Short mmCIF file of C-alpha atoms in Angstrom, two decimals:
data_model
loop_
_atom_site.label_atom_id
_atom_site.label_comp_id
_atom_site.label_asym_id
_atom_site.label_seq_id
_atom_site.Cartn_x
_atom_site.Cartn_y
_atom_site.Cartn_z
CA MET N 1 65.46 74.91 175.77
CA THR N 2 67.03 75.34 172.37
CA VAL N 3 67.01 72.84 169.55
CA GLN N 4 70.65 71.97 170.31
CA GLU N 5 69.78 70.63 173.75
CA PRO N 6 67.20 67.87 173.50
CA TRP N 7 66.85 65.69 176.57
CA LYS N 8 66.20 61.99 176.55
CA ILE N 9 64.72 60.79 179.83
CA CYS N 10 64.98 57.02 180.30
CA LEU N 11 62.89 55.48 183.04
CA LEU N 12 63.83 51.94 184.03
CA ALA N 13 62.01 49.60 186.41
CA ARG N 14 60.21 46.27 186.44
CA ASP N 15 56.66 47.63 186.21
CA PRO N 16 55.70 49.25 182.86
CA ALA N 17 52.35 50.58 184.08
CA THR N 18 53.78 52.66 186.90
CA LEU N 19 56.63 53.80 184.66
CA HIS N 20 53.99 55.21 182.37
CA VAL N 21 52.46 57.08 185.27
CA THR N 22 55.84 58.70 185.94
CA GLN N 23 56.12 59.47 182.24
CA GLN N 24 52.71 61.12 182.36
CA PHE N 25 53.66 63.24 185.39
CA ILE N 26 56.74 64.43 183.53
CA HIS N 27 54.70 65.36 180.50
CA ASP N 28 52.21 67.19 182.72
CA ALA N 29 55.02 69.12 184.36
CA LEU N 30 56.59 70.28 181.08
CA SER N 31 53.80 71.01 178.64
CA SER N 32 54.41 71.43 174.90
CA ASN N 33 58.13 70.86 175.08
CA GLN N 34 59.09 68.92 172.03
CA ASN N 35 62.74 68.66 172.93
CA ILE N 36 62.21 66.25 175.79
CA THR N 37 61.58 62.60 175.03
CA VAL N 38 60.56 60.32 177.87
CA ASN N 39 60.93 56.58 177.34
CA CYS N 40 59.90 53.75 179.60
CA HIS N 41 61.95 50.56 179.74
CA ALA N 42 60.44 47.72 181.71
CA ILE N 43 63.44 45.67 182.78
CA ASP N 44 63.82 43.42 185.79
CA LEU N 45 67.17 44.68 186.99
CA SER N 46 67.44 41.74 189.39
CA GLN N 47 67.55 39.13 186.65
CA MET N 48 71.26 38.62 186.11
CA ASP N 49 70.96 36.23 183.22
CA ASN N 50 69.07 38.70 181.08
CA LEU N 51 70.43 42.00 182.33
CA SER N 52 73.43 42.47 180.11
CA HIS N 53 71.44 41.74 177.00
CA ARG N 54 68.62 44.13 177.93
CA ILE N 55 71.03 46.93 178.81
CA GLU N 56 73.04 46.51 175.61
CA SER N 57 69.78 46.98 173.65
CA LEU N 58 69.05 50.15 175.63
CA LEU N 59 72.54 51.49 174.97
CA ALA N 60 72.38 50.60 171.28
CA GLU N 61 69.22 52.70 170.96
CA LEU N 62 70.89 55.59 172.78
CA SER N 63 74.04 55.40 170.67
CA SER N 64 72.46 56.84 167.52
CA GLU N 65 72.96 60.45 168.63
CA SER N 66 75.90 62.11 170.29
CA VAL N 67 75.59 62.64 174.03
CA SER N 68 76.91 65.80 175.67
CA GLU N 69 75.76 65.01 179.20
CA LEU N 70 74.75 61.78 180.90
CA TYR N 71 73.13 61.65 184.32
CA PHE N 72 72.51 58.25 185.86
CA ILE N 73 70.43 58.02 189.02
CA ASN N 74 71.17 54.56 190.37
CA ASN N 75 68.14 54.28 192.61
CA ALA N 76 66.47 50.88 192.16
CA GLY N 77 66.81 48.73 195.23
CA SER N 78 65.03 46.50 197.69
CA LEU N 79 65.10 46.18 201.47
CA GLY N 80 65.66 42.48 201.69
CA PRO N 81 64.54 40.67 204.83
CA ILE N 82 64.36 42.77 208.00
CA GLY N 83 65.46 40.78 211.01
CA PRO N 84 68.47 39.36 212.81
CA CYS N 85 71.51 38.39 210.75
CA ARG N 86 71.45 34.98 212.36
CA ASN N 87 68.28 34.10 210.41
CA THR N 88 69.98 34.75 207.07
CA ASN N 89 68.80 32.47 204.28
CA LEU N 90 71.61 31.72 201.82
CA GLN N 91 69.60 31.76 198.58
CA GLU N 92 67.64 34.80 199.63
CA MET N 93 70.79 36.74 200.46
CA ARG N 94 72.29 35.86 197.13
CA ALA N 95 69.22 37.14 195.27
CA VAL N 96 69.09 40.35 197.34
CA LEU N 97 72.78 41.05 196.75
CA ASP N 98 72.51 40.18 193.02
CA PHE N 99 69.99 43.01 192.72
CA ASN N 100 71.23 45.55 195.22
CA ILE N 101 74.96 45.22 194.72
CA THR N 102 75.93 43.35 191.56
CA SER N 103 73.29 44.69 189.21
CA ALA N 104 73.51 48.23 190.59
CA CYS N 105 77.32 48.44 190.53
CA TRP N 106 77.56 46.89 187.10
CA LEU N 107 75.07 49.41 185.72
CA SER N 108 77.12 52.36 186.96
CA ALA N 109 80.26 50.76 185.56
CA ARG N 110 78.70 49.97 182.19
CA PHE N 111 77.17 53.42 181.75
CA VAL N 112 80.50 55.12 182.56
CA GLN N 113 82.29 52.79 180.15
CA TRP N 114 79.74 53.45 177.42
CA ALA N 115 79.68 57.20 177.98
CA LYS N 116 83.47 57.52 177.83
CA GLU N 117 84.56 54.81 175.41
CA THR N 118 81.65 54.63 172.96
CA MET N 119 80.18 58.09 173.11
CA GLN N 120 83.12 60.31 174.21
CA CYS N 121 80.59 62.07 176.37
CA PRO N 122 82.21 65.13 177.97
CA LYS N 123 80.19 65.06 181.17
CA THR N 124 78.90 62.02 183.04
CA VAL N 125 77.35 62.16 186.50
CA VAL N 126 76.54 58.98 188.43
CA VAL N 127 74.41 59.16 191.59
CA ASN N 128 74.26 56.10 193.80
CA ILE N 129 71.23 56.27 196.09
CA SER N 130 72.80 55.36 199.39
CA SER N 131 71.57 55.39 202.98
CA LEU N 132 72.71 56.19 206.50
CA VAL N 133 72.98 52.43 206.90
CA ALA N 134 75.78 52.39 204.33
CA ILE N 135 78.04 53.99 206.95
CA GLN N 136 76.38 52.93 210.21
CA ALA N 137 75.07 49.53 211.24
CA PHE N 138 71.64 49.01 212.80
CA PRO N 139 70.19 45.85 214.32
CA SER N 140 67.80 43.91 212.03
CA MET N 141 69.04 45.78 208.95
CA GLY N 142 72.26 43.86 208.34
CA MET N 143 71.60 42.73 204.79
CA TYR N 144 70.37 46.14 203.63
CA SER N 145 73.33 47.76 205.35
CA ALA N 146 75.79 45.36 203.73
CA SER N 147 74.45 46.10 200.28
CA LYS N 148 74.46 49.87 200.75
CA ALA N 149 78.00 49.77 202.14
CA ALA N 150 79.19 47.75 199.15
CA ARG N 151 77.62 50.19 196.71
CA ASP N 152 79.16 53.19 198.47
CA LEU N 153 82.69 51.80 198.38
CA PHE N 154 82.37 50.70 194.75
CA HIS N 155 81.19 54.16 193.73
CA ALA N 156 83.92 55.81 195.80
CA ALA N 157 86.52 53.71 193.97
CA LEU N 158 84.88 54.56 190.65
CA ALA N 159 85.14 58.25 191.54
CA LEU N 160 88.86 57.96 192.29
CA GLU N 161 89.52 56.10 189.06
CA GLU N 162 87.61 58.51 186.88
CA GLU N 163 89.02 61.66 188.50
CA ASP N 164 91.47 62.54 185.79
CA GLU N 165 89.94 64.33 182.93
CA GLU N 166 90.98 62.47 179.82
CA GLU N 167 90.49 64.38 176.61
CA GLY N 168 87.86 66.57 178.17
CA GLU N 169 85.70 63.77 179.63
CA HIS N 170 84.60 64.39 183.20
CA VAL N 171 82.98 61.76 185.39
CA LEU N 172 81.45 62.80 188.70
CA VAL N 173 80.13 60.33 191.27
CA LEU N 174 77.91 61.02 194.26
CA ASN N 175 76.72 58.71 197.03
CA TYR N 176 73.46 60.36 198.13
CA ALA N 177 71.69 59.21 201.29
CA PRO N 178 68.16 60.59 200.91
CA GLY N 179 67.15 60.50 204.57
CA PRO N 180 64.32 58.41 206.08
CA LEU N 181 61.55 58.78 203.51
CA GLU N 182 57.79 58.25 203.43
CA THR N 183 57.59 55.62 200.69
CA ASP N 184 56.39 52.06 200.14
CA MET N 185 59.79 50.89 201.36
CA THR N 186 59.25 52.66 204.68
CA ASP N 187 55.90 50.94 205.15
CA GLN N 188 57.65 47.66 204.55
CA ILE N 189 60.02 48.53 207.37
CA ARG N 190 57.15 49.57 209.67
CA GLN N 191 55.32 46.31 209.03
CA ALA N 192 58.36 44.07 209.41
CA PRO N 193 57.64 41.86 212.43
CA LEU N 194 61.33 41.49 213.21
CA LEU N 195 62.32 45.14 212.95
CA ASP N 196 64.45 45.76 216.03
CA THR N 197 62.35 47.35 218.77
CA SER N 198 64.95 50.08 219.23
CA LEU N 199 64.19 51.28 215.70
CA ARG N 200 60.38 51.27 215.85
CA PRO N 201 59.97 54.74 217.41
CA HIS N 202 62.04 56.18 214.60
CA TYR N 203 59.53 54.95 212.03
CA GLN N 204 56.41 55.89 213.98
CA LYS N 205 56.72 59.52 213.06
CA GLN N 206 56.18 61.29 209.77
CA LEU N 207 59.33 61.09 207.75
CA VAL N 208 60.86 63.02 204.86
CA ASP N 209 58.74 63.68 201.78
CA PRO N 210 60.59 62.06 198.87
CA ASP N 211 59.87 65.19 196.81
CA ASP N 212 61.82 67.23 199.36
CA SER N 213 64.74 64.83 199.27
CA ALA N 214 64.64 64.74 195.48
CA ALA N 215 64.64 68.54 195.34
CA LYS N 216 67.69 68.62 197.56
CA LEU N 217 69.52 66.09 195.40
CA VAL N 218 68.67 67.96 192.23
CA ASP N 219 69.90 71.19 193.78
CA ILE N 220 73.17 69.51 194.73
CA LEU N 221 73.57 68.21 191.18
CA PHE N 222 72.54 71.41 189.43
CA ASP N 223 74.94 73.61 191.38
CA GLN N 224 77.50 70.83 191.69
CA LYS N 225 77.65 71.18 195.45
CA PHE N 226 79.62 67.99 195.94
CA LYS N 227 83.06 66.52 195.56
CA SER N 228 83.25 63.42 193.40
CA GLY N 229 83.11 60.26 195.53
CA GLN N 230 81.55 62.00 198.51
CA HIS N 231 78.79 60.50 200.69
CA LEU N 232 76.20 63.20 201.26
CA ASP N 233 73.16 62.87 203.46
CA TYR N 234 69.86 64.75 203.16
CA TYR N 235 70.51 66.07 206.64
CA ASP N 236 73.98 67.41 205.84
CA ILE N 237 74.07 71.16 205.76
CA LEU N 238 75.42 72.56 202.53
CA GLU N 239 76.38 76.12 201.88
CA MET R 1 84.59 20.74 223.98
CA LYS R 2 85.82 23.99 222.51
CA VAL R 3 85.70 24.53 218.79
CA LEU R 4 87.80 26.60 216.40
CA ILE R 5 86.65 26.89 212.79
CA VAL R 6 88.96 28.56 210.28
CA THR R 7 88.03 29.06 206.62
CA GLY R 8 90.75 29.50 204.04
CA ALA R 9 93.09 27.63 206.38
CA SER R 10 95.00 26.04 203.51
CA ARG R 11 97.56 28.82 203.20
CA GLY R 12 98.36 32.46 203.89
CA LEU R 13 96.73 34.22 206.78
CA GLY R 14 94.27 31.39 207.46
CA ARG R 15 97.10 28.95 208.06
CA SER R 16 98.97 31.46 210.23
CA ILE R 17 95.90 32.16 212.35
CA ALA R 18 95.11 28.46 212.88
CA LEU R 19 98.67 27.87 214.09
CA ALA R 20 98.91 30.98 216.27
CA PHE R 21 95.52 30.29 217.83
CA VAL R 22 96.35 26.74 218.74
CA LYS R 23 99.69 27.73 220.25
CA GLN R 24 98.05 30.39 222.44
CA PHE R 25 94.74 28.81 223.34
CA CYS R 26 95.66 25.14 223.49
CA SER R 27 99.14 25.34 224.96
CA PHE R 28 98.28 24.35 228.48
CA THR R 29 97.42 20.74 229.06
CA PRO R 30 93.74 20.49 228.35
CA THR R 31 91.65 18.55 230.76
CA ALA R 32 88.93 16.19 229.75
CA GLN R 33 86.50 19.13 229.83
CA GLU R 34 88.73 21.23 227.68
CA THR R 35 89.16 19.23 224.53
CA TRP R 36 89.62 21.30 221.43
CA LYS R 37 88.29 20.52 218.00
CA ILE R 38 90.09 22.50 215.29
CA CYS R 39 88.15 22.53 212.01
CA LEU R 40 90.04 23.69 208.92
CA LEU R 41 87.89 24.55 205.91
CA ALA R 42 89.05 25.38 202.38
CA ARG R 43 88.85 24.10 198.83
CA ASP R 44 92.30 22.50 198.80
CA GLN R 45 92.24 19.35 200.95
CA ALA R 46 95.94 18.62 200.44
CA ALA R 47 97.03 22.08 201.55
CA LEU R 48 94.69 21.84 204.56
CA GLN R 49 96.49 18.66 205.56
CA VAL R 50 99.77 20.56 205.51
CA THR R 51 98.26 23.07 207.95
CA GLN R 52 97.04 20.14 210.01
CA GLN R 53 100.55 18.72 210.04
CA PHE R 54 102.05 22.06 211.18
CA ILE R 55 99.55 22.14 214.03
CA HIS R 56 100.42 18.61 215.12
CA GLU R 57 104.11 19.50 215.06
CA ALA R 58 103.49 22.61 217.16
CA LEU R 59 101.65 20.69 219.88
CA PRO R 60 103.30 17.33 220.40
CA SER R 61 101.69 14.55 222.38
CA ASN R 62 98.53 16.43 223.10
CA GLN R 63 95.71 13.98 222.76
CA ASN R 64 92.94 16.38 223.61
CA ILE R 65 93.23 18.39 220.42
CA THR R 66 91.64 17.03 217.26
CA VAL R 67 92.36 18.70 213.94
CA ASN R 68 90.00 17.97 211.05
CA CYS R 69 90.24 19.04 207.42
CA HIS R 70 87.12 19.75 205.38
CA GLY R 71 87.63 20.28 201.65
CA ILE R 72 84.65 22.49 200.77
CA ASP R 73 84.34 25.04 197.98
CA LEU R 74 82.81 27.86 199.97
CA GLY R 75 82.07 29.78 196.76
CA GLN R 76 79.64 27.15 195.49
CA ILE R 77 76.40 28.54 196.85
CA ASP R 78 74.19 25.78 195.49
CA ASP R 79 76.07 23.16 197.44
CA LEU R 80 77.14 25.13 200.46
CA SER R 81 74.18 24.72 202.77
CA ASP R 82 74.21 20.90 202.46
CA ARG R 83 77.94 20.69 203.05
CA ILE R 84 77.78 22.95 206.10
CA GLU R 85 74.78 21.14 207.58
CA SER R 86 76.74 17.86 207.38
CA PHE R 87 79.66 19.57 209.00
CA LEU R 88 77.49 20.93 211.83
CA ALA R 89 75.75 17.60 212.32
CA GLU R 90 79.14 16.01 213.02
CA LEU R 91 79.99 18.74 215.52
CA SER R 92 76.65 18.48 217.28
CA SER R 93 77.41 15.18 219.02
CA GLU R 94 79.26 16.83 221.93
CA SER R 95 78.42 19.90 223.93
CA VAL R 96 80.32 23.04 222.98
CA SER R 97 81.43 25.49 225.66
CA GLU R 98 83.28 27.88 223.33
CA LEU R 99 83.12 28.48 219.59
CA TYR R 100 85.60 30.60 217.69
CA PHE R 101 84.97 31.18 213.99
CA ILE R 102 87.71 32.81 211.91
CA ASN R 103 85.90 33.92 208.77
CA ASN R 104 88.98 34.28 206.61
CA ALA R 105 88.37 32.67 203.21
CA GLY R 106 88.21 35.24 200.46
CA SER R 107 89.41 36.19 197.03
CA LEU R 108 90.67 39.42 195.46
CA GLY R 109 88.52 39.42 192.39
CA PRO R 110 89.65 41.35 189.33
CA ILE R 111 92.05 44.23 189.97
CA GLY R 112 91.34 47.12 187.66
CA PRO R 113 88.95 49.99 186.98
CA CYS R 114 85.34 49.63 188.04
CA ARG R 115 84.26 50.57 184.54
CA ASN R 116 85.57 47.22 183.25
CA THR R 117 83.30 45.28 185.60
CA ASN R 118 82.04 42.00 184.17
CA LEU R 119 78.57 41.16 185.47
CA GLN R 120 79.07 37.41 185.88
CA THR R 121 82.53 37.81 187.40
CA MET R 122 81.12 40.22 189.95
CA GLN R 123 78.20 37.96 190.74
CA SER R 124 80.38 34.95 191.51
CA ASN R 125 82.88 37.11 193.39
CA PHE R 126 80.17 38.41 195.69
CA ASP R 127 78.63 34.93 196.05
CA PHE R 128 81.93 33.91 197.65
CA ASN R 129 83.17 37.02 199.41
CA ILE R 130 79.88 38.38 200.71
CA THR R 131 76.99 35.91 200.57
CA SER R 132 78.86 32.76 201.55
CA ALA R 133 80.99 34.52 204.17
CA CYS R 134 78.11 36.36 205.85
CA TRP R 135 75.84 33.35 205.78
CA LEU R 136 78.52 31.23 207.46
CA SER R 137 78.86 33.68 210.36
CA ALA R 138 75.08 33.84 210.66
CA ARG R 139 74.63 30.07 210.54
CA PHE R 140 77.37 29.36 213.06
CA VAL R 141 75.92 31.91 215.50
CA GLN R 142 72.47 30.43 215.02
CA TRP R 143 73.75 26.89 215.53
CA ALA R 144 75.89 27.78 218.54
CA ASN R 145 73.04 29.57 220.25
CA GLU R 146 69.92 27.66 219.24
CA THR R 147 71.18 24.11 218.77
CA MET R 148 74.13 23.92 221.14
CA ASN R 149 73.35 26.54 223.84
CA CYS R 150 77.01 27.43 223.60
CA PRO R 151 77.81 30.04 226.27
CA LYS R 152 80.63 31.75 224.40
CA THR R 153 80.80 32.45 220.69
CA VAL R 154 83.41 34.64 219.02
CA ILE R 155 83.20 35.55 215.32
CA VAL R 156 86.15 37.16 213.56
CA ASN R 157 85.58 38.59 210.10
CA ILE R 158 88.87 39.07 208.28
CA SER R 159 88.44 42.59 206.98
CA SER R 160 90.76 45.07 205.31
CA LEU R 161 91.61 48.74 205.20
CA VAL R 162 89.69 48.77 201.93
CA ALA R 163 86.50 47.94 203.85
CA ILE R 164 86.51 51.51 205.16
CA GLN R 165 88.53 53.36 202.52
CA ALA R 166 88.28 53.20 198.74
CA PHE R 167 91.31 52.78 196.47
CA PRO R 168 91.45 52.95 192.68
CA SER R 169 91.44 49.53 190.94
CA LEU R 170 90.32 47.73 194.12
CA GLY R 171 86.61 48.58 193.84
CA MET R 172 85.21 45.07 193.79
CA TYR R 173 87.41 43.85 196.66
CA SER R 174 86.52 46.99 198.61
CA ALA R 175 82.78 46.52 198.06
CA GLY R 176 82.99 42.93 199.29
CA LYS R 177 84.92 43.84 202.42
CA ALA R 178 82.64 46.81 203.18
CA ALA R 179 79.56 44.58 202.95
CA ARG R 180 81.09 42.02 205.31
CA ASP R 181 82.06 44.66 207.85
CA MET R 182 78.55 46.12 207.99
CA PHE R 183 76.90 42.74 208.23
CA HIS R 184 79.17 41.76 211.10
CA ALA R 185 78.66 45.11 212.82
CA ALA R 186 74.88 44.56 212.67
CA LEU R 187 75.34 41.01 213.93
CA ALA R 188 77.31 42.36 216.88
CA GLN R 189 74.52 44.78 217.78
CA GLU R 190 71.91 42.05 217.59
CA GLU R 191 73.77 39.38 219.53
CA GLU R 192 74.50 40.52 223.07
CA ASP R 193 76.06 37.19 223.99
CA VAL R 194 78.24 36.83 220.92
CA LEU R 195 81.49 38.71 220.37
CA VAL R 196 82.16 39.89 216.84
CA LEU R 197 85.38 41.43 215.54
CA ASN R 198 86.17 42.92 212.14
CA TYR R 199 89.96 42.45 211.95
CA ALA R 200 91.95 44.14 209.20
CA PRO R 201 95.26 42.23 209.15
CA GLY R 202 97.39 44.86 207.43
CA PRO R 203 99.10 44.49 204.05
CA LEU R 204 100.48 40.96 204.18
CA GLU R 205 103.11 38.93 202.33
CA THR R 206 100.92 36.13 200.95
CA ASP R 207 99.86 34.64 197.62
CA MET R 208 97.10 37.22 197.50
CA THR R 209 99.66 40.03 197.66
CA GLU R 210 101.58 38.45 194.79
CA GLN R 211 98.35 38.49 192.81
CA ILE R 212 98.05 42.20 193.48
CA ARG R 213 101.66 42.86 192.46
CA LEU R 214 101.21 40.95 189.19
CA ALA R 215 97.90 42.59 188.31
CA PRO R 216 98.49 44.56 185.12
CA LEU R 217 95.73 47.04 185.92
CA LEU R 218 96.68 47.75 189.53
CA ASP R 219 96.50 51.54 189.80
CA SER R 220 99.97 53.01 189.39
CA SER R 221 99.50 55.06 192.57
CA LEU R 222 99.34 51.81 194.55
CA ARG R 223 102.37 50.03 193.05
CA PRO R 224 105.00 51.60 195.34
CA HIS R 225 103.03 50.38 198.33
CA TYR R 226 103.39 46.78 197.20
CA GLN R 227 107.03 47.02 196.15
CA LYS R 228 108.25 46.82 199.70
CA GLN R 229 108.31 43.94 202.14
CA LEU R 230 104.96 43.77 203.87
CA VAL R 231 103.65 42.29 207.09
CA ASP R 232 104.46 38.67 207.90
CA PRO R 233 101.11 36.88 208.21
CA ASP R 234 102.45 35.15 211.33
CA ASP R 235 102.90 38.56 212.97
CA SER R 236 99.41 39.63 212.05
CA ALA R 237 98.01 36.31 213.22
CA ALA R 238 99.85 36.66 216.53
CA LYS R 239 98.36 40.09 217.03
CA LEU R 240 94.86 38.84 216.29
CA VAL R 241 95.24 35.91 218.67
CA ASP R 242 96.50 38.27 221.37
CA ILE R 243 93.48 40.50 220.84
CA LEU R 244 91.18 37.49 221.12
CA PHE R 245 92.92 35.86 224.08
CA TYR R 246 92.86 39.04 226.17
CA GLN R 247 89.59 40.25 224.66
CA LYS R 248 91.11 43.59 223.73
CA PHE R 249 88.15 44.58 221.59
CA LYS R 250 84.60 45.78 221.80
CA SER R 251 82.08 43.64 219.92
CA GLY R 252 81.40 45.03 216.46
CA GLN R 253 84.62 47.01 216.32
CA HIS R 254 86.84 47.32 213.24
CA VAL R 255 90.41 46.81 214.42
CA ASP R 256 93.44 47.17 212.17
CA TYR R 257 96.85 45.50 212.62
CA TYR R 258 98.35 48.98 212.80
CA ASP R 259 96.00 50.21 215.54
CA ALA R 260 97.68 50.72 218.89
CA LEU R 261 95.92 48.76 221.57
CA GLU R 262 96.49 49.03 225.29
#
């Protein structure tokens, strides 16, 4: 790490305390490295009325130095209600889609716009955390599926639009389905009373360690083992 | 009675489908057990009444078909549930032996690069094209099954090629259609006794197509496609009605106008 390549790591989520834990883990992993700054930004990405304002502040802070590479991992999301589509509650669906589709897609769009138009950043990489359910429907997961499908198509369109390298500015987009992980979200699924019975066995077993999935994603990004706009799954075999 | 509900029936494909459906399904003389109630939903009450008039002209002296117009802004989420509950309450007075719901109402949204996305525009676009549309299918299935014990329910989601394939400058429309397709595919898996079809009508000659043609930021690679004469919505509607009448689909399937069907 030379002095020309400082990294700014921006962690965004609702909960500042747990962001700080992540920040601490990062510091522990990379001791005495003064060229990496890790900042925590507690933002409720589901609050539409406030979102634009909060993000513009974040971008204003980031705009003070030139940016040679931007990586955006668009990961925040929620399951929404697990159960039959027929039980859909209108207000609940709107709130779930505000967060999982609108907020998420707008963030990718805004960061690409900022990187290219404000910062003339030569390399921007956007990763949409997708799911198998983005491309295949499962009973009792209709709302989650709908939101992942919407995100995938939006990011695929973004990839097509940003394909041409204008004045040396590349934008790469990846839809990454991380596989069935062992996380809080998975426990939510396991405990959902209306999870379709056909899916229960699938969640009874030990699933993928998120660290393993993360390592695979990072490997894909580092060696650029993807085509912009592609949907890649943890279980896909890559050369 | 049998019920047909069509959203966005005030013009374009919605109007074509309402007409084609009635001509195919209601053309024999209905008996007292086979009365049809045709419910046309859209924002524009006056245009709905034109559709209603076309239907009356297509089926003269047939007293067992009632056509009602319901001027409802399906994009107004705050109001929607109340309006639809009133609508369902009216329908609940007679038993329903068949329910067909053509989930057609939709809007293009802004045509242009994803990077220009406006947060509020996207939010209201998805309120209409995803949330409202999916909730309607869900609510009608729930009502048909739990309130009316209706033995046959058919839900058609008007889809698009862009639901399954991305195109530059159509990102928001694509996202909305993809979400609807997945939701309806899950619905199909959950509801053994309900038939669900995702029907992509092909590139049509309608007001919506004119919007696309006039969009300054339509990707240049797509312009040639819209320069030519496209599919007559009546032809696409006829194909859909044929598919429904002869049940030439598997529940949950995505069928395109251009697909060859046996």
